[in-house]
Short mmCIF file of C-alpha atoms in Angstrom, two decimals:
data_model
loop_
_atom_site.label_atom_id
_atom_site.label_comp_id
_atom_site.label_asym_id
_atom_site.label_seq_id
_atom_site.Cartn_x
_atom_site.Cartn_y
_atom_site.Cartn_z
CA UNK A 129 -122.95 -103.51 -3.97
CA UNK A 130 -122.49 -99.83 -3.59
CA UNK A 131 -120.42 -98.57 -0.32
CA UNK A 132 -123.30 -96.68 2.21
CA UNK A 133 -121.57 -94.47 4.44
CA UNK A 134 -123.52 -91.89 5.03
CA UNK A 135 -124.94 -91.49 8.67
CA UNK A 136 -128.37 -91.42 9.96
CA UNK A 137 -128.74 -88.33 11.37
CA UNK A 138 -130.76 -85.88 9.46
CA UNK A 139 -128.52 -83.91 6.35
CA UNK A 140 -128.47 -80.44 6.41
CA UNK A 141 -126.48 -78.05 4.06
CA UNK A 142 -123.78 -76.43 4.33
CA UNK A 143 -124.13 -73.07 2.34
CA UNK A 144 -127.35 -70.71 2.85
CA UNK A 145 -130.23 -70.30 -0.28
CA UNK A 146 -129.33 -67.96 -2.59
CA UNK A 147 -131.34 -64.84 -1.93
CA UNK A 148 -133.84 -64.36 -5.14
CA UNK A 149 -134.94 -66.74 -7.48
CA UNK A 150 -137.27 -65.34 -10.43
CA UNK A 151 -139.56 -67.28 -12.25
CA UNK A 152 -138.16 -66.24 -15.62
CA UNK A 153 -134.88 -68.38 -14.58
CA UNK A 154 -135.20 -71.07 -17.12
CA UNK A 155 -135.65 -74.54 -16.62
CA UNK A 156 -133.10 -77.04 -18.21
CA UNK A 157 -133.68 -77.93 -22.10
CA UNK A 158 -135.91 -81.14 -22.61
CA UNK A 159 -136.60 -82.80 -25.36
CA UNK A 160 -140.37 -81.60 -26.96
CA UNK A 161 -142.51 -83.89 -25.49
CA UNK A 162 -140.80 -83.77 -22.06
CA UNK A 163 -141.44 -80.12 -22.77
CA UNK A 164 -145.12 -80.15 -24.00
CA UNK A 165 -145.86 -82.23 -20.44
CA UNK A 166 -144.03 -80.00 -18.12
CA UNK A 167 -145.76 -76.46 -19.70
CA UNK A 168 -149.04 -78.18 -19.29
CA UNK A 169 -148.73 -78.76 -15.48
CA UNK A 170 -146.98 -75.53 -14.50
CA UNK A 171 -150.29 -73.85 -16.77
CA UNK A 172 -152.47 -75.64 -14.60
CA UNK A 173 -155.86 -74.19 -12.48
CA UNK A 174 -157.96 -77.71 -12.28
CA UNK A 175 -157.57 -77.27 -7.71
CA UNK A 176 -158.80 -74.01 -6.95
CA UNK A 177 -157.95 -74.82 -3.29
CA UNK A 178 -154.56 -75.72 -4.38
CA UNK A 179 -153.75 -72.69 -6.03
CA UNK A 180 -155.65 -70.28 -3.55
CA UNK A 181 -153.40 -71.78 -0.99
CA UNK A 182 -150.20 -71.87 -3.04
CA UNK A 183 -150.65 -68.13 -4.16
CA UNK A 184 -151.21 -67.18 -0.37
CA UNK A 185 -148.13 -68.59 0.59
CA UNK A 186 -146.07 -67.10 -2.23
CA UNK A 187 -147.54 -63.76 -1.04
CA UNK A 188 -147.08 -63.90 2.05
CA UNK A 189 -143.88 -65.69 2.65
CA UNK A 190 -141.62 -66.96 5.36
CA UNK A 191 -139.77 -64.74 7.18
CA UNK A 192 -136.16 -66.60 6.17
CA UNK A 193 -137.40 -66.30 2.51
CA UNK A 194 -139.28 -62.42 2.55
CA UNK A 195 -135.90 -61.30 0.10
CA UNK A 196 -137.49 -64.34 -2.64
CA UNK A 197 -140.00 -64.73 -5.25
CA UNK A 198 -141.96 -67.66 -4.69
CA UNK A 199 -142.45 -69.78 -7.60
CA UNK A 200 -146.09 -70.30 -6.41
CA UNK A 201 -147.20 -72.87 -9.60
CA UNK A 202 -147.79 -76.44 -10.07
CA UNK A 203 -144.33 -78.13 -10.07
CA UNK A 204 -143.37 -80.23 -12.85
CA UNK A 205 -141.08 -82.87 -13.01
CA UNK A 206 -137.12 -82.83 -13.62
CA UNK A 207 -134.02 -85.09 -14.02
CA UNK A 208 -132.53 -87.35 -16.85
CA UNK A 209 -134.81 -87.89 -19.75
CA UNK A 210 -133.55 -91.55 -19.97
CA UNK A 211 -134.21 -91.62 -16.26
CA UNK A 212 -134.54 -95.80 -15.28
CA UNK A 213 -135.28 -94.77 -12.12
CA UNK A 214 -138.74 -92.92 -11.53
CA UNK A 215 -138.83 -91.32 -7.95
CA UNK A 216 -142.29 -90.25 -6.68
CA UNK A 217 -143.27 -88.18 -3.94
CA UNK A 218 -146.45 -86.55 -2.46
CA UNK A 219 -146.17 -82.59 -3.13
CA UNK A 220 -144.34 -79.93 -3.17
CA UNK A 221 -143.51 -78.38 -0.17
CA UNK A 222 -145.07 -75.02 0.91
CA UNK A 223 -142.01 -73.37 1.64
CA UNK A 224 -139.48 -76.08 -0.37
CA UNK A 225 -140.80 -76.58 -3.97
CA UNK A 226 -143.76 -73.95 -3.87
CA UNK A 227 -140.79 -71.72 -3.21
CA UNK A 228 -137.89 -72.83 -5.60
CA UNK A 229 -140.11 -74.57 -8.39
CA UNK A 230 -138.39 -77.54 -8.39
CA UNK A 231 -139.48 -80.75 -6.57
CA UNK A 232 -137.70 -81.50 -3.25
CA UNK A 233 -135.49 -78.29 -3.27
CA UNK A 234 -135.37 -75.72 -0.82
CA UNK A 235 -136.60 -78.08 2.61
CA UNK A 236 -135.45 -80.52 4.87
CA UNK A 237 -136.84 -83.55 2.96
CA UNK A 238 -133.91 -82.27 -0.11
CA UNK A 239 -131.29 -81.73 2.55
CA UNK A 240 -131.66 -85.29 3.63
CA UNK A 241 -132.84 -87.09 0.22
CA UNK A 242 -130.27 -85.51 -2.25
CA UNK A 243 -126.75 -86.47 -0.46
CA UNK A 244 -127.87 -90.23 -0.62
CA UNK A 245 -129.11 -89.80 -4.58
CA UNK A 246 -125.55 -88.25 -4.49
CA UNK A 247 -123.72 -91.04 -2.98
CA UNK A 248 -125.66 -93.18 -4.68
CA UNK A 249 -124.42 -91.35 -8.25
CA UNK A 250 -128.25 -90.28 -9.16
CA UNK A 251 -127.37 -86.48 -8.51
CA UNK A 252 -124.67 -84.57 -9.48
CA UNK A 253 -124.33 -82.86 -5.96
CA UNK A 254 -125.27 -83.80 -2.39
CA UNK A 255 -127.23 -80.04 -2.28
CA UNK A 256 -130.62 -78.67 -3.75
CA UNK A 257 -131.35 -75.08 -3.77
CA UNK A 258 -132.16 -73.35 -6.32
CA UNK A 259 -133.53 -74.66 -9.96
CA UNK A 260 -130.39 -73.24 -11.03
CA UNK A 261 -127.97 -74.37 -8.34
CA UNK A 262 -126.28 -76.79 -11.12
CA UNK A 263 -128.16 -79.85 -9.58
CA UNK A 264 -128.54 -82.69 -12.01
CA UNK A 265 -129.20 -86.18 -12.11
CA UNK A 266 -128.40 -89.09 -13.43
CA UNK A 267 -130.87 -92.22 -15.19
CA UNK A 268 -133.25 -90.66 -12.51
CA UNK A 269 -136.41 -88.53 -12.47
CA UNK A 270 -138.20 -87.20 -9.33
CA UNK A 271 -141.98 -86.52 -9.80
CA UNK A 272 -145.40 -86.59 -7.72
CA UNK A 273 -148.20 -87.46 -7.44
CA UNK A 274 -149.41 -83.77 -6.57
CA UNK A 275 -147.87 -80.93 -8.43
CA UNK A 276 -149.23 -78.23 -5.56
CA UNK A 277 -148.64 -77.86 -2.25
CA UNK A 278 -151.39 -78.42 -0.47
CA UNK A 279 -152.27 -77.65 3.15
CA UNK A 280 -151.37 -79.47 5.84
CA UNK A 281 -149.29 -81.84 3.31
CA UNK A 282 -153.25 -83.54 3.05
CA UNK A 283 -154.21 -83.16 -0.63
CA UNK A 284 -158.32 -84.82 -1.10
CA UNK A 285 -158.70 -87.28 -3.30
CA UNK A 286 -160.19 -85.47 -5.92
CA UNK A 287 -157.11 -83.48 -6.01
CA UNK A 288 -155.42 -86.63 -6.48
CA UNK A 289 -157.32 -87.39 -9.55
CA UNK A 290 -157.31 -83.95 -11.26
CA UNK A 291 -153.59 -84.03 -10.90
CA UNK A 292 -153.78 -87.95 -12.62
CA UNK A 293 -153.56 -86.92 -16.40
CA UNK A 294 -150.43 -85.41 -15.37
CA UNK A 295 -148.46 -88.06 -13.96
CA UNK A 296 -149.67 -90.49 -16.71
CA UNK A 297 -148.31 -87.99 -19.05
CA UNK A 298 -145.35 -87.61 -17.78
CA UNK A 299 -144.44 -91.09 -17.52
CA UNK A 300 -145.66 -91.80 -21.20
CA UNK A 301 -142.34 -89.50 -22.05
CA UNK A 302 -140.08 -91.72 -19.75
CA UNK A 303 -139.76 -94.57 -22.21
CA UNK A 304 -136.73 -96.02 -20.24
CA UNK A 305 -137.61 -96.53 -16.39
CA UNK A 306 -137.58 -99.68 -15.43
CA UNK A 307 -137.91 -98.96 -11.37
CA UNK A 308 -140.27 -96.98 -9.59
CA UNK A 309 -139.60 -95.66 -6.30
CA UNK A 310 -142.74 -94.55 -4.10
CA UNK A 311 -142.00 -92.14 -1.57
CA UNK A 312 -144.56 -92.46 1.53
CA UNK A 313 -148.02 -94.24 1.11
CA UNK A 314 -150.10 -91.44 -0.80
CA UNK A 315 -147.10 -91.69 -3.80
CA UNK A 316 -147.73 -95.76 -3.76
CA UNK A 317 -151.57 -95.23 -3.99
CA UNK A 318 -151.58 -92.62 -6.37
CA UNK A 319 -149.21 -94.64 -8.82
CA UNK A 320 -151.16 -97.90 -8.44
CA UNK A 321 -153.94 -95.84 -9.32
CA UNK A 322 -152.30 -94.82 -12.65
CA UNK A 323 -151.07 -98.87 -12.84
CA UNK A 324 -155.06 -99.57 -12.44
CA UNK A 325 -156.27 -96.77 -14.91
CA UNK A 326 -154.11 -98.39 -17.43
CA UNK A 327 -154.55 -101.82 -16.89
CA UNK A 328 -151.51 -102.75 -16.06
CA UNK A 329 -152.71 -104.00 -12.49
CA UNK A 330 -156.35 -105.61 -11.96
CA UNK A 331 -155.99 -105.12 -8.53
CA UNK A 332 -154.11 -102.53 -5.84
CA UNK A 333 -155.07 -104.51 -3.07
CA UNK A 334 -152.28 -106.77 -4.19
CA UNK A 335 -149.45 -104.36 -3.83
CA UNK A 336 -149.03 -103.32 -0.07
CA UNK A 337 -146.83 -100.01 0.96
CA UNK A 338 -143.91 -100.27 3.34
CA UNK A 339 -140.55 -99.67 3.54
CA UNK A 340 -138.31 -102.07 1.68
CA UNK A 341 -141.50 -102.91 -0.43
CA UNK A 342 -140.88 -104.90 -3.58
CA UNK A 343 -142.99 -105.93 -6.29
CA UNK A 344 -142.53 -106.76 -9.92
CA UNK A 345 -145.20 -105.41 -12.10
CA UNK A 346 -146.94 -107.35 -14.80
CA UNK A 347 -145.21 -104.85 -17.35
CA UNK A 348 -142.14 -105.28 -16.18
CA UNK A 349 -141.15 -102.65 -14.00
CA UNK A 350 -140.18 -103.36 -10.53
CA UNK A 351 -142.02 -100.94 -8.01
CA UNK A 352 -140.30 -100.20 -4.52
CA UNK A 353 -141.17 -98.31 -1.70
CA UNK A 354 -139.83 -96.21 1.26
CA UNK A 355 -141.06 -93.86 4.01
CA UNK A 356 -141.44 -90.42 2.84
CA UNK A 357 -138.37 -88.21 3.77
CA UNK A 358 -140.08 -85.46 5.10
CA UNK A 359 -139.15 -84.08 8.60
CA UNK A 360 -141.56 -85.84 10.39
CA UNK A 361 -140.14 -89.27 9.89
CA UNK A 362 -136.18 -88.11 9.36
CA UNK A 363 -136.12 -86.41 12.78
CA UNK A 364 -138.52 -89.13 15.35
CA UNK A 365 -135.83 -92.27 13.55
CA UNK A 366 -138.77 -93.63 11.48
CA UNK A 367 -136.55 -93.29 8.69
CA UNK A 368 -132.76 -92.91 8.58
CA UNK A 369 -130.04 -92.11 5.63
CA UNK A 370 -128.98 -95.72 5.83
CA UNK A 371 -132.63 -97.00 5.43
CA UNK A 372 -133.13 -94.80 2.40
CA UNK A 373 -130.00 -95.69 0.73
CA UNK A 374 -130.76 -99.04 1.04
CA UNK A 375 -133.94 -98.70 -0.96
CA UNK A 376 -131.78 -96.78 -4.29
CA UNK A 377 -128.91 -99.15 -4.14
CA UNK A 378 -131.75 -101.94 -4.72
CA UNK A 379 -133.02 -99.48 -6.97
CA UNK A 380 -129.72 -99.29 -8.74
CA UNK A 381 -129.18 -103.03 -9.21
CA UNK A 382 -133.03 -103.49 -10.73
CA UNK A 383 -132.45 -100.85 -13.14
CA UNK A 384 -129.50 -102.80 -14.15
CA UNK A 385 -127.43 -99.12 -14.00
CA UNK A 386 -123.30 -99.85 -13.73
#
C-alpha cells in the first residue's frame, strides 16, 4: 500500500503562471496514431456553441491572464502512451485548459488533482501550468469526455455525443489501460456510453456513479469512480486529498503498476 500523506485542505501552488503561452508551443511527440487522434480534436467545429463560447473567452480574457494567449481549441488528450490508467474528466476549464491547452492545467481542480497523481508517482511534478511546464506522467492518461469548455461547466447532451467519436478514438490508441478512472458523474455516463456503443456493456443502469465506485467490466477493465475535483466539491469537504488518493492507490494496485 502506498504511504498518503497529503492533507485535505485544498492544494494550491507555489510559483505564479508563466506569463504567455503561444499556441505554436509544441505539444510532446506521440506516436502516429496518438498523433492522428489528437490533430483531429484540436481541428474540431462539430459545437458551434462550444466554440462561440470558447473563442469569447479567449478574447476576452481574465484579468489575472490579459498578458496570455488563450489556447481557445478543443483540448486533446495527454500523458504516457502505455498509460494503464485512463483518467476522465468533464471539460476543460474556461479559464484552466481553454487557457493553457492542456487538460486540468492552469485551475484549481490541477492545483489539487496533480500533487496526489504526484505522490501517487503518476506525474512527474506536484504542479501544472503550462503545456510546457515539464509536467509528465507516468502509465497514466487524463482525457474527457468534452474537449471544450462549455458554459456554466453544463455541456447538452448532444454535445456529449458529437464529442463521442473522439473519446472512442482516443482510447482505441491506448492499447494498455487496464483501469478507468471517472471523474464526477457526467465522465461515468459519458464513458458507459462509449462501453454501450461498443458493446461492451448491455446495460448502464448496472454501473452506478459514486465515490469509491468499483466495477469490473466484461472486457476486463476495472472502472472506478470519484467526485470531480473541481472547486466546488474541494472547497465545501465533499471531496478531500485523502479521498482522492484513495481512489489512484486502488487504481494503482488494479493496474497491477509496481
Amino acid at each position: 500500500m502506498y504511504s498518503i500523506y497529503l492533507t485535505s485542505r485544498s492544494i494550491c501552488p507555489s510559483t505564479s503562471v508563466k506569463s504567455s503561452r503561444s499556441k505554436s508551443s509544441a505539444f510532446p511527440v506521440l506516436p502516429e496514431a496518438h498523433g492522428r487522434v489528437r490533430d483531429a480534436i484540436v481541428a474540431c467545429e462539430r459545437c458551434t456553441r462550444l466554440r462561440t463560447y470558447c473563442t469569447g473567452i479567449g478574447e476576452k480574457r481574465r484579468r489575472a491572464y490579459q498578458d496570455q494567449e488563450y489556447w481557445a481549441r478543443p483540448v486533446p488528450g495527454f500523458g504516457d502512451p502505455r498509460a494503464r490508467v485512463l483518467i476522465l474528466g468533464l471539460a476543460p476549464g474556461a479559464h484552466g485548459a481553454n487557457r493553457t491547452g492542456r487538460p486540468f492545467t492552469g485551475d484549481g481542480s490541477g492545483y489539487f488533482m496533480y500533487p496526489v497523481l504526484h505522490e501517487l508517482g503518476f506525474a512527474s511534478q506536484p504542479q501544472g501550468t503550462s503545456r510546457d511546464d515539464g509536467l509528465r506522467l507516468r502509465k497514466a492518461w487524463i482525457a474527457s469526455v468534452v474537449r471544450c469548455a462549455p458554459p456554466g461547466d453544463k455541456p447538452t447532451p448532444q454535445e456529449i455525443r458529437n464529442c463521442a467519436s473522439h473519446l472512442a478514438d482516443e482510447i482505441a490508441t491506448l492499447r494498455s489501460v487496464r483501469v478507468v478512472v471517472c471523474l464526477g458523474k457526467i465522465a461515468w455516463d459519458g464513458y458507459l456510453a462509449h462501453l454501450l456503443a461498443a458493446g461492451i456493456i448491455a446495460r448502464r443502469s448496472d454501473y452506478t456513479f459514486g465515490h469509491g465506485a468499483e466495477y469490473l467490466l466484461p472486457n476486463g477493465i476495472h472502472l472506478l469512480g470519484s467526485y470531480h475535483p473541481s472547486l466546488r466539491n474541494t472547497n465545501t469537504g465533499k471531496l478531500n486529498s485523502v479521498m482522492f488518493a484513495r481512489v489512484f492507490v486502488r487504481a494503482r494496485e488494479l493496474a497491477g503498476i509496481g
